[in-house]
Coordinates of C-alpha atoms and ligand atoms in Angstrom, one line a residue:
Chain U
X1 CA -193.9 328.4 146.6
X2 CA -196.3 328.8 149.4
X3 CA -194.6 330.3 152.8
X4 CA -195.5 328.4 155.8
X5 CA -193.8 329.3 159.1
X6 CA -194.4 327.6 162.4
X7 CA -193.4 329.1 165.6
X8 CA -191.5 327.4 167.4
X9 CA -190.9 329.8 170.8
X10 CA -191.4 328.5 173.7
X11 CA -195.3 329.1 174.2
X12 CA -195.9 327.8 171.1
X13 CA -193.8 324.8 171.0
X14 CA -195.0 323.6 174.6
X15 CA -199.2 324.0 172.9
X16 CA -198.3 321.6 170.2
X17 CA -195.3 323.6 167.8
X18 CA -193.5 320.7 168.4
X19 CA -196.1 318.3 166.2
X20 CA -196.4 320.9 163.7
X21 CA -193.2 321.6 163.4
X22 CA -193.0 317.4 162.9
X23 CA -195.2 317.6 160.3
X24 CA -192.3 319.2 157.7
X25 CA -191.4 315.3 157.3
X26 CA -194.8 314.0 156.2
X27 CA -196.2 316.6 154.1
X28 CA -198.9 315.4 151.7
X29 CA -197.1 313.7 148.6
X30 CA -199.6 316.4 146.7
X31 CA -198.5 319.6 148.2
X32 CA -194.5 318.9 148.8
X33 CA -193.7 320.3 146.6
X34 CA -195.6 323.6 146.3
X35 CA -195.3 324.1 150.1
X36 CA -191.9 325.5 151.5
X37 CA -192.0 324.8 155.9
X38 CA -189.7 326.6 157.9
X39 CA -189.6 328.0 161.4
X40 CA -190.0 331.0 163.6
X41 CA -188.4 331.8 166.9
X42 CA -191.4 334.0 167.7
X43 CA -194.0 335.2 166.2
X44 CA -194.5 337.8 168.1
X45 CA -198.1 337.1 168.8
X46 CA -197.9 335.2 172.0
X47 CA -198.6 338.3 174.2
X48 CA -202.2 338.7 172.6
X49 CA -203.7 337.6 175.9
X50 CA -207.4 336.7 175.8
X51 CA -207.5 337.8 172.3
X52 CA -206.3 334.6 170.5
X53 CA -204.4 331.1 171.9
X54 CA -201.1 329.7 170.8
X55 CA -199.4 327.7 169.0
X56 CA -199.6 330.2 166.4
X57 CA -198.4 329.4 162.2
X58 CA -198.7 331.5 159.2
X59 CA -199.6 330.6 155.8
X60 CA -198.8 333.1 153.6
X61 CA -199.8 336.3 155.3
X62 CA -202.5 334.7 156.9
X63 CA -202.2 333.9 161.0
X64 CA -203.7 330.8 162.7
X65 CA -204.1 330.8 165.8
X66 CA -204.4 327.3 168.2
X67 CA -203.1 325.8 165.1
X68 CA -203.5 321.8 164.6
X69 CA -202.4 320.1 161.9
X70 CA -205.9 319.6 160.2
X71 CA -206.3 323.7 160.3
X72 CA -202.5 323.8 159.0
X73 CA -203.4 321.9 156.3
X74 CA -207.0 323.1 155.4
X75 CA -205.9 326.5 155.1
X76 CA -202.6 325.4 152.9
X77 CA -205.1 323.5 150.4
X78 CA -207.3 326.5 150.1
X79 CA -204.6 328.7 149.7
X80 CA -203.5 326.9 146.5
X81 CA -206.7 326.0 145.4
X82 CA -206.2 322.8 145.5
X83 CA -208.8 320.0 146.6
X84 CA -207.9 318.1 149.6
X85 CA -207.9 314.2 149.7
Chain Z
X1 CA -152.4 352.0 186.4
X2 CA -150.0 350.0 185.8
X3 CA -150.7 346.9 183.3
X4 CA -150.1 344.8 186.2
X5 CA -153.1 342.2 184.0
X6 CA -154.6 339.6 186.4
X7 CA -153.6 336.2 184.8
X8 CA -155.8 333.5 184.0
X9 CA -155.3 330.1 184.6
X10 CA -157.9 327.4 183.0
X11 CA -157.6 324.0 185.0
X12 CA -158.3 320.9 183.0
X13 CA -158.1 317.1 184.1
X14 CA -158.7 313.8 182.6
X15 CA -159.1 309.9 184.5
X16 CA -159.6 306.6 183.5
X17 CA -159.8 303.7 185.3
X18 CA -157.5 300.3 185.4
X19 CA -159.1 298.3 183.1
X20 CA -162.3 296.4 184.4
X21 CA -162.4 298.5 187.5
X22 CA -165.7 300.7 188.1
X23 CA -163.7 303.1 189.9
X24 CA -160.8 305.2 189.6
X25 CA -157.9 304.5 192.5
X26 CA -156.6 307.9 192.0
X27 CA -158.1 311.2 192.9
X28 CA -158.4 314.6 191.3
X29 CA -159.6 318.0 193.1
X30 CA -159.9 321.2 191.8
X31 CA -160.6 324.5 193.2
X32 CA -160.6 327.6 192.7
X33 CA -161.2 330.2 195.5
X34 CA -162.8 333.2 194.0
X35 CA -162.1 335.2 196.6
X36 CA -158.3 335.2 197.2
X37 CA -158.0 334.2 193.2
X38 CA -156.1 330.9 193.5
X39 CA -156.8 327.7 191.7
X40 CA -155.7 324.8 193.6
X41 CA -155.6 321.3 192.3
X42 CA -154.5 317.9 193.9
X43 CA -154.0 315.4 192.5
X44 CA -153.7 312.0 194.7
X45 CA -152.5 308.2 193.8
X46 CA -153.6 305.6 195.8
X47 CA -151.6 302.2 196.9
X48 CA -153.5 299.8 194.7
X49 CA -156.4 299.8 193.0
X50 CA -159.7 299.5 193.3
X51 CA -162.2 300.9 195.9
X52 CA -159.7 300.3 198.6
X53 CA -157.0 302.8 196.5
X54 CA -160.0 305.6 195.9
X55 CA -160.7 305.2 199.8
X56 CA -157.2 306.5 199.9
X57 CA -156.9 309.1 197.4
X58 CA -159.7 310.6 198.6
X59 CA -158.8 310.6 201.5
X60 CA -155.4 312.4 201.0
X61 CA -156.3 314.7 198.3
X62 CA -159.4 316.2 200.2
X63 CA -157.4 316.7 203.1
X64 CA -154.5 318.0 201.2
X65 CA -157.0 320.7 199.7
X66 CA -158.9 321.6 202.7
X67 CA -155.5 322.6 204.6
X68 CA -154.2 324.0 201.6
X69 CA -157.5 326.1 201.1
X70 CA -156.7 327.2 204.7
X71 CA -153.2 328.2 204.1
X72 CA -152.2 325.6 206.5
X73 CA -148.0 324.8 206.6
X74 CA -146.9 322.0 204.7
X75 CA -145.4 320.2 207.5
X76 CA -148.8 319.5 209.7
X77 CA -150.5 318.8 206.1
X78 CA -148.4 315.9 205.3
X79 CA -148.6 314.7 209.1
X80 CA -152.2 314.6 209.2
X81 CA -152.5 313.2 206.2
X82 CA -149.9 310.4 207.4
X83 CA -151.6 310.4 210.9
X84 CA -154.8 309.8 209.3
X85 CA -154.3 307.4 206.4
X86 CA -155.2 303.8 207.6
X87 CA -152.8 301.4 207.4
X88 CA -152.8 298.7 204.7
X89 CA -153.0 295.6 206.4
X90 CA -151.0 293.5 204.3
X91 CA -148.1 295.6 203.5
X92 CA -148.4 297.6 206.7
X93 CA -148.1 301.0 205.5
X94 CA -150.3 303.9 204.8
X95 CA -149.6 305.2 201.5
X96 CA -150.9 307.5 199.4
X97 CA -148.7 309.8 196.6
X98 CA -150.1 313.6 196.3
X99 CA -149.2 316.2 194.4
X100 CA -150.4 319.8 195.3
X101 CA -150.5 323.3 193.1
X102 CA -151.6 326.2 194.5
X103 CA -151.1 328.9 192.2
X104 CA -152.9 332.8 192.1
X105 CA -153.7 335.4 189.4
X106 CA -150.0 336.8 190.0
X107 CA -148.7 333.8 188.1
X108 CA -147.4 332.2 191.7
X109 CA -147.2 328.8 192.2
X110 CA -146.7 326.8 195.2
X111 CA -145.7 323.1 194.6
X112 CA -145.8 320.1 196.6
X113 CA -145.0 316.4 195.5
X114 CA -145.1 313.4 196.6
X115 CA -143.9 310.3 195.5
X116 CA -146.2 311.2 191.5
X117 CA -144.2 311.4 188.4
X118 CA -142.2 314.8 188.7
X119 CA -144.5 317.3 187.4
X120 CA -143.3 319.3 184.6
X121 CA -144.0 322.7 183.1
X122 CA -144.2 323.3 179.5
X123 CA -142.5 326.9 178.9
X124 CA -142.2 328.2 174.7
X125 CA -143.3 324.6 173.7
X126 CA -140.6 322.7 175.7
X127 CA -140.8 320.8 178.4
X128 CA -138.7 321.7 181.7
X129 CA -138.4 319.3 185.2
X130 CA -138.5 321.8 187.5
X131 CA -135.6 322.0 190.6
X132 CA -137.3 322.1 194.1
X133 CA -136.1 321.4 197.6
X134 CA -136.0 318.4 199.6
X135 CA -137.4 318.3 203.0
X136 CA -138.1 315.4 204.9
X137 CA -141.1 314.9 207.0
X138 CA -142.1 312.2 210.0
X139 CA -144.5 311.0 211.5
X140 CA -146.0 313.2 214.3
X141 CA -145.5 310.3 217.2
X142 CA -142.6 308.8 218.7
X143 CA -143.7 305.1 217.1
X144 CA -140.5 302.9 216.9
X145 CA -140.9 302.4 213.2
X146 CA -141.1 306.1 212.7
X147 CA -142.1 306.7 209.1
X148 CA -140.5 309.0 206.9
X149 CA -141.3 311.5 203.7
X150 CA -139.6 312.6 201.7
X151 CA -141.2 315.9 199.8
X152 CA -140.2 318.2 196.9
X153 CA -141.1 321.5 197.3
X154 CA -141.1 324.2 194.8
X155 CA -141.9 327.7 194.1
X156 CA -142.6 329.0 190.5
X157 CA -142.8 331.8 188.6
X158 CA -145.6 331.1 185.6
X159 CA -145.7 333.6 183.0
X160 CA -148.4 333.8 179.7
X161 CA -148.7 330.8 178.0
X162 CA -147.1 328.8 180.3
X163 CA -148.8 325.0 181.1
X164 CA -147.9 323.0 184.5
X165 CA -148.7 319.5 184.3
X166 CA -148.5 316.6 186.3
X167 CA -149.9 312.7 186.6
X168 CA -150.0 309.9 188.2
X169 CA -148.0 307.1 187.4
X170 CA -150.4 304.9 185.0
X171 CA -149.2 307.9 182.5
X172 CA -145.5 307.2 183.2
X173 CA -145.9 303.2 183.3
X174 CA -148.5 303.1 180.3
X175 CA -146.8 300.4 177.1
X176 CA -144.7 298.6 179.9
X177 CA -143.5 295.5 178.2
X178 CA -144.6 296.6 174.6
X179 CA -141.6 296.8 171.8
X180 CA -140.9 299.6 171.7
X181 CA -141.4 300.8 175.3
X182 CA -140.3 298.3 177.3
X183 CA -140.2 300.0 180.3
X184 CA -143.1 302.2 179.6
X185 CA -144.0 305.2 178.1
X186 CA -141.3 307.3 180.8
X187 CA -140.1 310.4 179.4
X188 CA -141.2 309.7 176.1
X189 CA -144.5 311.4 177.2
X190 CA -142.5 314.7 177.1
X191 CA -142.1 314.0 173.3
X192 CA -145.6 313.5 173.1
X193 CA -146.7 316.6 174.7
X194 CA -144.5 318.7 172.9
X195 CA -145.4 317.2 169.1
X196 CA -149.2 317.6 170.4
X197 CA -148.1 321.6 171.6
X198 CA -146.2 322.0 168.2
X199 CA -149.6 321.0 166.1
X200 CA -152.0 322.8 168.4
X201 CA -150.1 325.7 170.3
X202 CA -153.4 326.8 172.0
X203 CA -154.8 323.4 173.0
X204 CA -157.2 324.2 176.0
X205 CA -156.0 322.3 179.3
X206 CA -159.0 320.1 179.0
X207 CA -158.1 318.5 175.6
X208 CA -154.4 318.1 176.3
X209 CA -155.0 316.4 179.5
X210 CA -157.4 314.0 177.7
X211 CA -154.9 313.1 174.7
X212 CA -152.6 312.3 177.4
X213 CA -154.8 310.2 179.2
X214 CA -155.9 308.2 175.6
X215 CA -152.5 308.0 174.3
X216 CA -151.4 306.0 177.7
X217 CA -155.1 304.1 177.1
X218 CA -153.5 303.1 173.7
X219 CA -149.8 302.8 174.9
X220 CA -151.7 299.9 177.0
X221 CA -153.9 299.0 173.6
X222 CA -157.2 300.0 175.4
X223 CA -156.6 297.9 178.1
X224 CA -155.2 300.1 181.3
X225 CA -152.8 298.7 184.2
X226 CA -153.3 301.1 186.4
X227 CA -155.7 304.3 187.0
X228 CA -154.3 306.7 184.7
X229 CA -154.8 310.8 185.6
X230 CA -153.6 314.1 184.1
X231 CA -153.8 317.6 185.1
X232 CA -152.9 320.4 183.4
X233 CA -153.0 324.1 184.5
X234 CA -152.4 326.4 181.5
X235 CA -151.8 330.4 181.7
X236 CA -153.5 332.4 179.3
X237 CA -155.7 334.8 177.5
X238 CA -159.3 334.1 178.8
X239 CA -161.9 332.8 176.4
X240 CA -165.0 334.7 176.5
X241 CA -168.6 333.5 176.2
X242 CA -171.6 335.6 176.2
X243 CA -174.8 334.2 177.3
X244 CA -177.6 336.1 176.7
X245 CA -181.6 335.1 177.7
X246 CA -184.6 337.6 177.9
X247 CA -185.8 340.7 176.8
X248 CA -185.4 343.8 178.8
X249 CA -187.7 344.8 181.5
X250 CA -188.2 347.7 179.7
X251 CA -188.2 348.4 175.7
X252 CA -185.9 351.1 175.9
X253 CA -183.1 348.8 177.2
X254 CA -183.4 347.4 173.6
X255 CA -180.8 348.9 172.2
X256 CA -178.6 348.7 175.2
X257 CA -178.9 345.2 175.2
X258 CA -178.0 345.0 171.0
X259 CA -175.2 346.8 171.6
X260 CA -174.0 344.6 174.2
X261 CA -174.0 341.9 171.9
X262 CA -172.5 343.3 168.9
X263 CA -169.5 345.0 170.4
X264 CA -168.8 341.8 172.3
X265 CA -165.3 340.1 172.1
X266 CA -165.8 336.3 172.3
X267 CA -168.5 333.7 171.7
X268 CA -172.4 334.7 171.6
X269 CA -175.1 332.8 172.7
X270 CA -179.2 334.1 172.4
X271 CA -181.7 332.1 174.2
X272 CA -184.9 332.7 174.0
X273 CA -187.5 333.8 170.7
X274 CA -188.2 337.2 171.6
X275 CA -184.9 338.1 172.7
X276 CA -183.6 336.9 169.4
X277 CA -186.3 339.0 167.3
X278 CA -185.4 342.1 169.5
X279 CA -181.3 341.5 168.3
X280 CA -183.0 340.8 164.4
X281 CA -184.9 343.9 164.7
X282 CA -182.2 345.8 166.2
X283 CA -179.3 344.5 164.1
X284 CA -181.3 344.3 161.1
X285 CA -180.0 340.7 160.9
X286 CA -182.6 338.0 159.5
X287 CA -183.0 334.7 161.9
X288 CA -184.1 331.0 160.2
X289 CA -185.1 328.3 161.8
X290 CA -184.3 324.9 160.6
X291 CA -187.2 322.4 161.8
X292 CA -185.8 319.8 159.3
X293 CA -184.4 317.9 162.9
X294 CA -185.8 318.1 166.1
X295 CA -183.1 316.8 168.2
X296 CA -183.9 315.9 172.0
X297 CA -187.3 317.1 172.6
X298 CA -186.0 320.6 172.6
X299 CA -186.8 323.4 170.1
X300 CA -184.8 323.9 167.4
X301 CA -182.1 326.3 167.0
X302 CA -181.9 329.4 164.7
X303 CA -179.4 331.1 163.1
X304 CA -178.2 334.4 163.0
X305 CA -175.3 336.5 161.4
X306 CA -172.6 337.3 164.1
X307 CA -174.6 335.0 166.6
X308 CA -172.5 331.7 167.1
X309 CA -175.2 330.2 168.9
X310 CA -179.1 330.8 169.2
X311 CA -181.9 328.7 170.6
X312 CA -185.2 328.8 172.0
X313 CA -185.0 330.1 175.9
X314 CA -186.5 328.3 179.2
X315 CA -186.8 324.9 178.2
X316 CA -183.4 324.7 176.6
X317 CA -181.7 326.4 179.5
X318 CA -183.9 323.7 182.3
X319 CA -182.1 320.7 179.8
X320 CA -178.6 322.6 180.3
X321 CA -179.2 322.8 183.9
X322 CA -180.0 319.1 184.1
X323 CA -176.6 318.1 181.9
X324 CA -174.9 320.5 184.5
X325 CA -176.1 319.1 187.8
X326 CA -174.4 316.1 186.5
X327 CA -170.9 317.5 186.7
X328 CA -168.1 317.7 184.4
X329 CA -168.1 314.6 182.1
X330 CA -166.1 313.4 179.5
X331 CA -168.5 312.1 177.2
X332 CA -170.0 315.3 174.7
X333 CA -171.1 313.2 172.4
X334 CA -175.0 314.4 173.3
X335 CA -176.5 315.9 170.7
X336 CA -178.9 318.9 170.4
X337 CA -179.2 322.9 171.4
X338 CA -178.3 322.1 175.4
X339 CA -175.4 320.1 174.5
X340 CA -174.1 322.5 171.6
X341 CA -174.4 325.0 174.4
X342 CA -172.6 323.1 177.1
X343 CA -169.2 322.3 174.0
X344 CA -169.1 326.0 173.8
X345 CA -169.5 326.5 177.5
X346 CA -166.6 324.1 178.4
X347 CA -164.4 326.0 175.9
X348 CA -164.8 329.2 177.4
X349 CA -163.1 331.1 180.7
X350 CA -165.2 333.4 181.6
X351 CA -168.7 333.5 181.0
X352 CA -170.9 337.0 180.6
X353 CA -175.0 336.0 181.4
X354 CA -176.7 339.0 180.2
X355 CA -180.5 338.5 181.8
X356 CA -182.7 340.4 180.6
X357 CA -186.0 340.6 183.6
X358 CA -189.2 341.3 181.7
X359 CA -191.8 338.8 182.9
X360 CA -193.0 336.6 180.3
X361 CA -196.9 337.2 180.5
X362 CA -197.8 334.1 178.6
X363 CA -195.6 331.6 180.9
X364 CA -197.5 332.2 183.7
X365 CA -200.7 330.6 182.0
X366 CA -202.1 328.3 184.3
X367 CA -203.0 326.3 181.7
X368 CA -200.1 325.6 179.8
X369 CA -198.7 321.8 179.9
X370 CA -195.8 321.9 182.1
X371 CA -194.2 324.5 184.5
X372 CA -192.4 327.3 183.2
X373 CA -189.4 328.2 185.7
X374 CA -188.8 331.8 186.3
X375 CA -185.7 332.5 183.8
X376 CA -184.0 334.4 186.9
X377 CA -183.9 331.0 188.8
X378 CA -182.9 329.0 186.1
X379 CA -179.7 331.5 185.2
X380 CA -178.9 331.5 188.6
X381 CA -178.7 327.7 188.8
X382 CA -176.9 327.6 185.9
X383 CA -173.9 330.8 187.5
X384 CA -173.5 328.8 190.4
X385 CA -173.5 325.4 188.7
X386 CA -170.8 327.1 186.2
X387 CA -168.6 328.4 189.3
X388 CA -168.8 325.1 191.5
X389 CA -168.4 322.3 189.0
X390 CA -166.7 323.8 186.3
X391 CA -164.5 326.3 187.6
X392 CA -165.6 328.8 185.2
X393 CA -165.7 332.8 186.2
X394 CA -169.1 333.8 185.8
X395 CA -170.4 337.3 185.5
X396 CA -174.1 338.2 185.8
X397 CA -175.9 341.1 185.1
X398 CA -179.9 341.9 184.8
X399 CA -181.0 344.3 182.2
Ligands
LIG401 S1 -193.8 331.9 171.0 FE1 -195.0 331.6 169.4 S2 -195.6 333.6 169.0 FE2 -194.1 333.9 170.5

């Protein structure tokens, strides 16, 4: 099972956690299954000032930062190898 | 010291309206002076129903609380109130019935009725009419007709555990005419009380006064014949909620703050992400968060061992604010993290805000997509919302 944890703090749930936290409802038929989607109270990252933007969501151990749901899901495909429709 | 222990006294009421009316003709005010440490609550019936009966109530029960508040006698109360009151044009009389209890944190209450159902106070699960003395009062002129009150009076000792309540008449008159109460629901309601004490010794004053109210809604099979009120004062151990939002100004207050919320005795709630990873990190207690349902725009909540309650922090707290500028209400059928918060809030005494003060860098992006209140503000709406409108004790304290 592939980790995925969206933040859904404040900063990041007001920059668009809220649609990716939505998405947990509609995965891909293809990667249900393989994916498990839960949520974070805080990542901890939104202090990183000028460094990098919120919403933030992990994938494994890897961090995204201004995370849409296109990069959510690009990075969840490659991350099981899988070829995305 | 001696264990001379403050009592506490939580004040809860319930109304409904005659059926098809849009307002209620009887009046309930509640008050508690934090100050001097008495609740006071009135409750007033007015001759009729309908706006012209609220008019009345109103009318008499503010005025019966603002003397009261100002320790005015009896006597001049009850004439101004009679001096005042206009007169109904039909019946040509002014008339209102009132019921005042003033009691403080020594347990002692001061009673004044007037014309209500005789209030009664529920001592070891029994229910007791209390003895008071007559006194009669006129009015303050030399008119012919002169009109005449006649007022019980009564002074009372309350002790732990002990419940005063009192109605109007739509209680005592509920089922009139049905089988098996033809002359309405009358002292039966003592029966009532006492089977709903024997099932639930601990019933908070806000629940009982509400089953009494719905049982005399059913008595009349959901159709009410008159504006039907309860109140009920009830003496007892306070029920503590902690409320805490916001991570310390400074890092080493981290601990502290853990601490606080460990070794507390009563209901926890955590608002706000970081403040809830500094309690996981410091209690070494794992948080998840369930985004299966995202109920009313809000974040969802988390959960945490030994944490009743934990949600995201500013927005949540801005939706709890908006419930409570609305005032006590009797509907809690809302659903999502502000409402949970504002069930548990109603069920509690006295309520702890732990606030912690370290400015959130990231909220004061200019850029972000709505406003971020200042979490001081926000708690501080919320305290004085708490102590106005809910007669709750509130306790604040910045970390
Ligand atoms: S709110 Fe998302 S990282 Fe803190």
């Amino acid at each position: 099972m592939l980790n995925v944890r969206i933040c859904v703090g404040t900063y990041c749930y007001i920059t668009g956690g809220e649609e990716l936290a939505k998405m947990k409802k509609n995965l891909p038929e293809d990667i249900k299954d393989k994916v498990e989607m839960i949520g974070s109270a805080c990542l901890g990252c939104h202090d990183m000032e000028g460094v990098a933007k919120p919403p933030y969501a992990k994938v494994g151990d890897v961090l995204i930062q201004e995370c849409t749901e296109e990069k959510l899901l690009d990075e969840i495909y490659r991350q099981l190898g899988m070829e995305r429709k | 010291m001696q264990n001379k222990e403050k009592l506490f006294i939580e004040v809860g009421s319930y109304q409904n309206n005659k059926h098809k009316n849009i307002v209620c003709g009887d009046s309930v005010l509640l008050r508690k002076c934090t100050g001097e440490n008495r609740n006071i609550a009135v409750l007033s019936d007015g001759l009729g129903s309908g706006v012209k009966a609220n008019v009345l109530s109103t009318m008499t029960a503010s005025m019966a609380m603002n003397f009261r508040v100002r320790h005015e006698p009896i006597v001049r109360t009850v004439q101004s109130i009679m001096n005042t009151l206009p007169v109904d044009s039909v019946r040509n009389i002014s008339y209102s019935t009132f019921t005042i209890v003033d009691v403080d944190s020594n347990g002692e209450a001061k009673i004044v009725e007037y014309d209500n159902p005789p209030l009664i106070l529920v001592r070891n699960g029994k229910v007791e009419e209390i003895k008071g003395s007559d006194t009669i009062i006129h009015r303050g002129d030399n008119n012919a007709n002169l009109e005449e009150r006649r007022l019980k009076l009564s002074d009372l000792k309350l002790q732990k555990e002990d419940r005063i309540i009192f109605f109007s008449d739509g209680v005592t008159q509920s089922g009139i005419g049905n089988m098996d109460m033809p002359f309405g629901w009358g002292e039966a309601v003592y029966d009532f009380i006492e089977d709903v004490l024997k099932q639930n010794p601990h019933i908070s004053a806000r629940e009982l006064s509400m089953k009494i109210v719905k049982q005399a809604e059913l008595n009349d099979i959901l159709r009410p014949k008159d504006d039907t009120s309860c109140v009920v004062m009830y003496v007892r151990k306070p029920r503590k909620l902690l409320i805490c939002t916001g991570p310390p100004f400074s890092e080493t207050k981290d601990k502290y703050l853990a601490e606080i919320v460990s070794s507390y005795e009563g209901k926890k709630i955590v608002c706000g992400g970081t403040t809830s990873q500094i309690l996981s990190r410091e209690l070494k207690k794992e948080i998840t968060v369930n985004i299966d349902d995202i109920v009313a725009g809000l974040p969802p909540k988390s959960e945490m061992e030994g944490i009743d309650l934990m949600t995201e922090g500013i927005i949540t707290l801005g939706a709890l604010v908006e419930i409570l500028r609305q005032g006590p209400t009797t509907d809690l059928s809302g659903q999502g993290p502000a409402w949970d918060m504002l069930r548990m809030i109603l069920d509690a005494d006295i309520i702890d805000l732990l606030v912690g003060t370290k400015i959130n860098v990231a909220h004061q992006d200019p850029s972000l997509p709505v406003e971020l209140e200042i979490r001081r503000n926000v708690v501080k709406n919320i305290a004085s919302l708490l102590e106005n409108k809910f007669m709750k004790d509130v306790k604040m304290q910045f970390i």
